[in-house]
PDB file of C-alpha atoms in Angstrom:
ATOM      1  CA  MET A 299      -1.616  -7.906   4.216  1.00  0.00           C
ATOM      2  CA  ALA A 300      -4.476  -9.603   2.369  1.00  0.00           C
ATOM      3  CA  LEU A 301      -5.441 -11.498   5.509  1.00  0.00           C
ATOM      4  CA  ILE A 302      -5.415  -8.193   7.347  1.00  0.00           C
ATOM      5  CA  MET A 303      -7.956  -6.877   4.827  1.00  0.00           C
ATOM      6  CA  LEU A 304     -10.165  -9.900   5.520  1.00  0.00           C
ATOM      7  CA  ARG A 305      -9.877  -9.242   9.251  1.00  0.00           C
ATOM      8  CA  LEU A 306     -10.885  -5.632   8.602  1.00  0.00           C
ATOM      9  CA  ALA A 307     -14.159  -6.770   7.063  1.00  0.00           C
ATOM     10  CA  LEU A 308     -14.828  -8.972  10.080  1.00  0.00           C
ATOM     11  CA  VAL A 309     -13.958  -6.121  12.434  1.00  0.00           C
ATOM     12  CA  VAL A 310     -16.491  -3.838  10.734  1.00  0.00           C
ATOM     13  CA  VAL A 311     -19.184  -6.502  11.120  1.00  0.00           C
ATOM     14  CA  VAL A 312     -18.377  -6.886  14.824  1.00  0.00           C
ATOM     15  CA  LEU A 313     -18.319  -3.129  15.427  1.00  0.00           C
ATOM     16  CA  VAL A 314     -21.676  -2.626  13.740  1.00  0.00           C
ATOM     17  CA  SER A 315     -23.221  -5.542  15.624  1.00  0.00           C
ATOM     18  CA  ALA A 316     -21.959  -4.094  18.897  1.00  0.00           C
ATOM     19  CA  GLY A 317     -23.201  -0.624  18.056  1.00  0.00           C
ATOM     20  CA  VAL A 318     -19.695   0.843  18.257  1.00  0.00           C
ATOM     21  CA  THR A 319     -19.593   2.147  14.687  1.00  0.00           C
ATOM     22  CA  ARG A 320     -22.141   4.733  13.591  1.00  0.00           C
ATOM     23  CA  PRO A 321     -24.479   3.515  10.795  1.00  0.00           C
ATOM     24  CA  CYS A 322     -23.293   6.163   8.305  1.00  0.00           C
ATOM     25  CA  GLN A 323     -19.659   5.346   9.025  1.00  0.00           C
ATOM     26  CA  ALA A 324     -20.316   1.622   8.697  1.00  0.00           C
ATOM     27  CA  ALA A 325     -22.015   2.196   5.351  1.00  0.00           C
ATOM     28  CA  THR A 326     -18.982   3.976   3.949  1.00  0.00           C
ATOM     29  CA  LEU A 327     -16.682   1.191   5.142  1.00  0.00           C
ATOM     30  CA  PHE A 328     -18.869  -1.535   3.651  1.00  0.00           C
ATOM     31  CA  SER A 329     -19.010   0.434   0.397  1.00  0.00           C
ATOM     32  CA  ALA A 330     -15.227   0.683   0.334  1.00  0.00           C
ATOM     33  CA  PHE A 331     -14.831  -3.061   0.927  1.00  0.00           C
ATOM     34  CA  ALA A 332     -17.268  -3.786  -1.913  1.00  0.00           C
ATOM     35  CA  ARG A 333     -15.227  -1.677  -4.318  1.00  0.00           C
ATOM     36  CA  ALA A 334     -12.061  -3.453  -3.216  1.00  0.00           C
ATOM     37  CA  LEU A 335     -13.516  -6.563  -4.860  1.00  0.00           C
ATOM     38  CA  GLY A 336     -14.570  -4.743  -8.041  1.00  0.00           C
ATOM     39  CA  PRO A 337     -12.711  -2.785 -10.752  1.00  0.00           C
ATOM     40  CA  GLN A 338      -9.485  -1.250  -9.524  1.00  0.00           C
ATOM     41  CA  GLU A 339      -7.168   1.382 -10.971  1.00  0.00           C
ATOM     42  CA  GLU A 340      -3.437   0.747 -10.825  1.00  0.00           C
ATOM     43  CA  ALA A 341      -0.915   3.517 -10.267  1.00  0.00           C
ATOM     44  CA  PRO A 342       0.594   4.339 -13.692  1.00  0.00           C
ATOM     45  CA  HIS A 343       4.227   3.545 -14.381  1.00  0.00           C
ATOM     46  CA  THR A 344       6.736   2.902 -17.153  1.00  0.00           C
ATOM     47  CA  VAL A 345       9.074  -0.079 -17.273  1.00  0.00           C
ATOM     48  CA  VAL A 346      12.489   1.493 -17.835  1.00  0.00           C
ATOM     49  CA  HIS A 347      14.404  -1.765 -18.172  1.00  0.00           C
ATOM     50  CA  GLN A 348      13.734  -5.469 -17.693  1.00  0.00           C
ATOM     51  CA  TYR A 349      16.691  -7.224 -16.074  1.00  0.00           C
ATOM     52  CA  GLU A 350      17.206 -10.877 -15.285  1.00  0.00           C
ATOM     53  CA  GLY A 351      15.169 -11.407 -12.124  1.00  0.00           C
ATOM     54  CA  PHE A 352      13.984  -7.819 -11.551  1.00  0.00           C
ATOM     55  CA  GLU A 353      12.865  -4.693 -13.350  1.00  0.00           C
ATOM     56  CA  GLU A 354      13.351  -0.953 -13.142  1.00  0.00           C
ATOM     57  CA  ARG A 355      10.234   1.248 -13.220  1.00  0.00           C
ATOM     58  CA  LEU A 356       9.472   4.945 -13.237  1.00  0.00           C
ATOM     59  CA  TYR A 357       6.427   6.095 -11.268  1.00  0.00           C
ATOM     60  CA  PRO A 358       5.418   9.660 -12.170  1.00  0.00           C
ATOM     61  CA  ALA A 359       4.469  12.162  -9.493  1.00  0.00           C
ATOM     62  CA  LYS A 360       0.971  11.387  -8.192  1.00  0.00           C
ATOM     63  CA  LYS A 361      -1.216  12.016  -5.164  1.00  0.00           C
ATOM     64  CA  TRP A 362      -1.927   9.302  -2.601  1.00  0.00           C
ATOM     65  CA  ALA A 363      -4.161   9.196   0.479  1.00  0.00           C
ATOM     66  CA  CYS A 364      -1.901   8.223   3.390  1.00  0.00           C
ATOM     67  CA  THR A 365      -1.961   7.671   7.118  1.00  0.00           C
ATOM     68  CA  LYS A 366       1.099   7.382   9.339  1.00  0.00           C
ATOM     69  CA  GLN A 367       1.939   4.913  12.082  1.00  0.00           C
ATOM     70  CA  ASN A 368       5.052   5.458  14.192  1.00  0.00           C
ATOM     71  CA  GLY A 369       7.193   2.747  15.697  1.00  0.00           C
ATOM     72  CA  SER A 370       5.036  -0.366  15.307  1.00  0.00           C
ATOM     73  CA  TYR A 371       2.927  -2.121  12.724  1.00  0.00           C
ATOM     74  CA  SER A 372       1.128  -4.867  14.598  1.00  0.00           C
ATOM     75  CA  THR A 373      -2.115  -6.482  13.463  1.00  0.00           C
ATOM     76  CA  GLY A 374      -4.049  -3.996  15.569  1.00  0.00           C
ATOM     77  CA  ASP A 375      -2.128  -1.089  14.059  1.00  0.00           C
ATOM     78  CA  GLN A 376      -2.824  -2.356  10.545  1.00  0.00           C
ATOM     79  CA  ILE A 377      -6.544  -2.691  11.208  1.00  0.00           C
ATOM     80  CA  ASP A 378      -6.700   0.873  12.523  1.00  0.00           C
ATOM     81  CA  VAL A 379      -4.664   2.196   9.580  1.00  0.00           C
ATOM     82  CA  PHE A 380      -6.736   0.513   6.893  1.00  0.00           C
ATOM     83  CA  LEU A 381     -10.060   1.456   8.464  1.00  0.00           C
ATOM     84  CA  ARG A 382      -8.982   5.092   8.137  1.00  0.00           C
ATOM     85  CA  LEU A 383      -8.106   4.674   4.454  1.00  0.00           C
ATOM     86  CA  PHE A 384     -11.182   2.619   3.591  1.00  0.00           C
ATOM     87  CA  GLY A 385     -13.291   5.263   5.287  1.00  0.00           C
ATOM     88  CA  TYR A 386     -11.725   7.949   3.083  1.00  0.00           C
ATOM     89  CA  ILE A 387     -12.469   6.217  -0.234  1.00  0.00           C
ATOM     90  CA  GLY A 388     -15.903   5.210   1.059  1.00  0.00           C
ATOM     91  CA  GLY A 389     -16.986   8.853   1.401  1.00  0.00           C
ATOM     92  CA  ASP A 390     -15.348  10.054   4.606  1.00  0.00           C
ATOM     93  CA  ASN A 391     -14.084  13.155   2.827  1.00  0.00           C
ATOM     94  CA  SER A 392     -15.009  16.794   2.195  1.00  0.00           C
ATOM     95  CA  LYS A 393     -17.060  15.986  -0.918  1.00  0.00           C
ATOM     96  CA  GLY A 394     -18.707  12.827   0.375  1.00  0.00           C
ATOM     97  CA  GLU A 395     -17.393  11.110  -2.768  1.00  0.00           C
ATOM     98  CA  LYS A 396     -16.933   7.388  -3.151  1.00  0.00           C
ATOM     99  CA  LEU A 397     -13.639   6.790  -4.948  1.00  0.00           C
ATOM    100  CA  VAL A 398     -12.535   3.880  -7.099  1.00  0.00           C
ATOM    101  CA  MET A 399     -10.228   1.547  -5.197  1.00  0.00           C
ATOM    102  CA  GLY A 400      -6.672   2.252  -6.341  1.00  0.00           C
ATOM    103  CA  THR A 401      -3.831  -0.239  -6.319  1.00  0.00           C
ATOM    104  CA  PRO A 402      -1.437  -1.042  -4.941  1.00  0.00           C
ATOM    105  CA  VAL A 403      -2.075  -0.714  -1.241  1.00  0.00           C
ATOM    106  CA  SER A 404       1.361   0.748  -0.615  1.00  0.00           C
ATOM    107  CA  VAL A 405       3.126   0.893   2.742  1.00  0.00           C
ATOM    108  CA  GLU A 406       6.162   3.145   2.949  1.00  0.00           C
ATOM    109  CA  CYS A 407       8.554   1.843   5.597  1.00  0.00           C
ATOM    110  CA  ARG A 408      11.202   4.423   6.460  1.00  0.00           C
ATOM    111  CA  THR A 409      13.952   3.989   9.051  1.00  0.00           C
ATOM    112  CA  GLU A 410      14.610   7.223  10.942  1.00  0.00           C
ATOM    113  CA  GLU A 411      17.474   7.073  13.445  1.00  0.00           C
ATOM    114  CA  GLU A 412      16.590   4.050  15.606  1.00  0.00           C
ATOM    115  CA  HIS A 413      12.882   3.649  14.835  1.00  0.00           C
ATOM    116  CA  LYS A 414      10.631   3.000  11.867  1.00  0.00           C
ATOM    117  CA  VAL A 415       7.827   5.134  10.489  1.00  0.00           C
ATOM    118  CA  TYR A 416       5.114   3.441   8.446  1.00  0.00           C
ATOM    119  CA  SER A 417       2.856   5.326   6.028  1.00  0.00           C
ATOM    120  CA  ALA A 418       0.087   3.266   4.458  1.00  0.00           C
ATOM    121  CA  CYS A 419      -1.317   4.758   1.245  1.00  0.00           C
ATOM    122  CA  PHE A 420      -4.071   4.248  -1.322  1.00  0.00           C
ATOM    123  CA  PHE A 421      -3.480   5.509  -4.853  1.00  0.00           C
ATOM    124  CA  ILE A 422      -5.965   8.256  -5.737  1.00  0.00           C
ATOM    125  CA  PRO A 423      -7.623   7.470  -9.109  1.00  0.00           C
ATOM    126  CA  GLU A 424      -6.816   9.682 -12.087  1.00  0.00           C
ATOM    127  CA  ALA A 425     -10.303  11.222 -12.143  1.00  0.00           C
ATOM    128  CA  ALA A 426      -9.637  12.732  -8.707  1.00  0.00           C
ATOM    129  CA  GLN A 427      -5.896  13.486  -9.063  1.00  0.00           C
ATOM    130  CA  ALA A 428      -6.318  17.167  -9.967  1.00  0.00           C
ATOM    131  CA  ASP A 429      -8.627  17.934  -7.044  1.00  0.00           C
ATOM    132  CA  PRO A 430      -8.849  15.064  -4.556  1.00  0.00           C
ATOM    133  CA  PRO A 431     -11.403  15.509  -1.768  1.00  0.00           C
ATOM    134  CA  ALA A 432      -9.898  16.447   1.569  1.00  0.00           C
ATOM    135  CA  PRO A 433     -10.028  13.741   4.238  1.00  0.00           C
ATOM    136  CA  THR A 434     -12.312  14.493   7.186  1.00  0.00           C
ATOM    137  CA  ASN A 435     -10.237  12.226   9.425  1.00  0.00           C
ATOM    138  CA  PRO A 436      -7.267  14.360  10.574  1.00  0.00           C
ATOM    139  CA  ARG A 437      -5.029  11.278  10.575  1.00  0.00           C
ATOM    140  CA  VAL A 438      -5.471  10.831   6.808  1.00  0.00           C
ATOM    141  CA  VAL A 439      -3.568  13.223   4.549  1.00  0.00           C
ATOM    142  CA  ILE A 440      -3.167  13.716   0.812  1.00  0.00           C
ATOM    143  CA  THR A 441       0.484  13.129  -0.043  1.00  0.00           C
ATOM    144  CA  SER A 442       2.219  14.037  -3.299  1.00  0.00           C
ATOM    145  CA  ARG A 443       4.787  11.383  -4.109  1.00  0.00           C
ATOM    146  CA  PRO A 444       7.432  12.765  -6.500  1.00  0.00           C
ATOM    147  CA  ASP A 445       8.731  11.038  -9.632  1.00  0.00           C
ATOM    148  CA  THR A 446      10.307   7.854  -8.291  1.00  0.00           C
ATOM    149  CA  THR A 447      12.403   5.190  -9.994  1.00  0.00           C
ATOM    150  CA  VAL A 448      12.294   1.825  -8.272  1.00  0.00           C
ATOM    151  CA  PHE A 449      13.693  -1.665  -8.598  1.00  0.00           C
ATOM    152  CA  THR A 450      11.176  -4.433  -8.034  1.00  0.00           C
ATOM    153  CA  ARG A 451      10.030  -7.954  -8.759  1.00  0.00           C
ATOM    154  CA  LYS A 452       6.756  -9.774  -8.188  1.00  0.00           C
ATOM    155  CA  PHE A 453       6.104 -12.501  -5.647  1.00  0.00           C
ATOM    156  CA  GLY A 454       2.937 -14.422  -4.828  1.00  0.00           C
ATOM    157  CA  GLY A 455       1.058 -15.763  -1.853  1.00  0.00           C
ATOM    158  CA  TYR A 456      -0.376 -13.972   1.134  1.00  0.00           C
ATOM    159  CA  ALA A 457       2.218 -11.485   2.385  1.00  0.00           C
ATOM    160  CA  GLN A 458       0.605 -11.230   5.792  1.00  0.00           C
ATOM    161  CA  ASP A 459       3.369 -10.185   8.167  1.00  0.00           C
ATOM    162  CA  GLU A 460       6.365  -7.900   8.448  1.00  0.00           C
ATOM    163  CA  ASP A 461       8.826 -10.802   8.357  1.00  0.00           C
ATOM    164  CA  THR A 462       7.624 -11.795   4.872  1.00  0.00           C
ATOM    165  CA  TRP A 463       8.113  -8.274   3.518  1.00  0.00           C
ATOM    166  CA  ASN A 464      11.500  -7.872   5.189  1.00  0.00           C
ATOM    167  CA  LYS A 465      12.713 -11.200   3.793  1.00  0.00           C
ATOM    168  CA  GLU A 466      11.673 -10.210   0.256  1.00  0.00           C
ATOM    169  CA  ALA A 467      13.382  -6.824   0.660  1.00  0.00           C
ATOM    170  CA  GLU A 468      16.591  -8.525   1.834  1.00  0.00           C
ATOM    171  CA  ASP A 469      16.528 -11.004  -1.052  1.00  0.00           C
ATOM    172  CA  LEU A 470      15.925  -8.255  -3.611  1.00  0.00           C
ATOM    173  CA  SER A 471      18.715  -6.174  -2.032  1.00  0.00           C
ATOM    174  CA  GLU A 472      21.151  -9.046  -2.571  1.00  0.00           C
ATOM    175  CA  VAL A 473      20.091  -9.400  -6.208  1.00  0.00           C
ATOM    176  CA  LEU A 474      20.532  -5.659  -6.823  1.00  0.00           C
ATOM    177  CA  THR A 475      23.898  -5.540  -5.077  1.00  0.00           C
ATOM    178  CA  GLU A 476      25.168  -8.421  -7.215  1.00  0.00           C
ATOM    179  CA  ALA A 477      23.932  -6.543 -10.298  1.00  0.00           C
ATOM    180  CA  GLY A 478      25.813  -3.407  -9.223  1.00  0.00           C
ATOM    181  CA  LYS A 479      22.694  -1.298  -8.651  1.00  0.00           C
ATOM    182  CA  SER A 480      22.571   1.506  -6.079  1.00  0.00           C
ATOM    183  CA  PHE A 481      19.432   1.999  -4.024  1.00  0.00           C
ATOM    184  CA  THR A 482      18.245   3.755  -0.881  1.00  0.00           C
ATOM    185  CA  ARG A 483      18.831   1.625   2.207  1.00  0.00           C
ATOM    186  CA  ASN A 484      16.516   3.283   4.715  1.00  0.00           C
ATOM    187  CA  LEU A 485      13.358   3.236   2.600  1.00  0.00           C
ATOM    188  CA  VAL A 486      11.285   0.359   1.247  1.00  0.00           C
ATOM    189  CA  PHE A 487       7.752   0.139  -0.101  1.00  0.00           C
ATOM    190  CA  TRP A 488       5.518  -2.910   0.521  1.00  0.00           C
ATOM    191  CA  ASN A 489       2.843  -3.225  -2.152  1.00  0.00           C
ATOM    192  CA  ALA A 490      -0.167  -5.549  -2.302  1.00  0.00           C
ATOM    193  CA  TYR A 491      -2.446  -5.627  -5.353  1.00  0.00           C
ATOM    194  CA  ASP A 492      -5.149  -8.201  -4.671  1.00  0.00           C
ATOM    195  CA  PRO A 493      -8.319  -8.365  -2.556  1.00  0.00           C
ATOM    196  CA  PRO A 494      -8.362 -11.034   0.161  1.00  0.00           C
ATOM    197  CA  PHE A 495     -10.672 -13.371  -1.751  1.00  0.00           C
ATOM    198  CA  LYS A 496      -8.274 -13.876  -4.644  1.00  0.00           C
ATOM    199  CA  PHE A 497      -6.580 -17.154  -3.789  1.00  0.00           C
ATOM    200  CA  TRP A 498      -4.356 -17.821  -6.809  1.00  0.00           C
ATOM    201  CA  LYS A 499      -1.823 -15.833  -8.808  1.00  0.00           C
ATOM    202  CA  ARG A 500      -1.580 -13.158  -6.175  1.00  0.00           C
ATOM    203  CA  ARG A 501       0.691 -10.188  -6.789  1.00  0.00           C
ATOM    204  CA  ASN A 502       2.916  -8.545  -4.195  1.00  0.00           C
ATOM    205  CA  GLU A 503       5.969  -6.335  -4.724  1.00  0.00           C
ATOM    206  CA  VAL A 504       8.713  -4.711  -2.712  1.00  0.00           C
ATOM    207  CA  TRP A 505       9.999  -1.458  -4.190  1.00  0.00           C
ATOM    208  CA  LEU A 506      13.556  -0.283  -3.523  1.00  0.00           C
ATOM    209  CA  VAL A 507      14.263   3.277  -4.663  1.00  0.00           C
ATOM    210  CA  ARG A 508      17.095   3.787  -7.157  1.00  0.00           C
ATOM    211  CA  GLN A 509      19.787   6.232  -6.100  1.00  0.00           C
TER     212      GLN A 509
END
């Protein structure tokens, strides 16, 4: 996912050079990328219990800016998805506000019947939680995630493809099953916390929702 963010920056440069992206739109995207490298605000949570090899956390109800992708999540899909979200925090919203970059970048992967639905989300900072600006892009929506208790553990490196996330989810599932924990099987969250230019001590997490 971090490498995807780096590709996004390169895509913006190419689009601007080719005249495909409007100057005002490009400015908001560049602004968003700059904030991704600066101070970031993490979604609040409480550690309910620290187990051997994983932990249980409670995330209170909060608002997130999300965009949905049905059926596939290729590199091209990811670029399109994140450009929408970066545009929103860069000022592509009803108030023209530039928002602090929230973490994690959280992708909800839900299995519905025989296909998957992906919703990529940015956490909306606390200062804007009560009245977040409305997205001007109709494919970006403000979503209220309810109180959610998850099981998770941290892993490093560049989690750059779906196989990496799926493998971590499978491994964590085995750990939880051995520990006798019940969790939702058709829903998993992929979460990345670091900008692409952080090379060491990177933080990624899979969240599995407690039943």
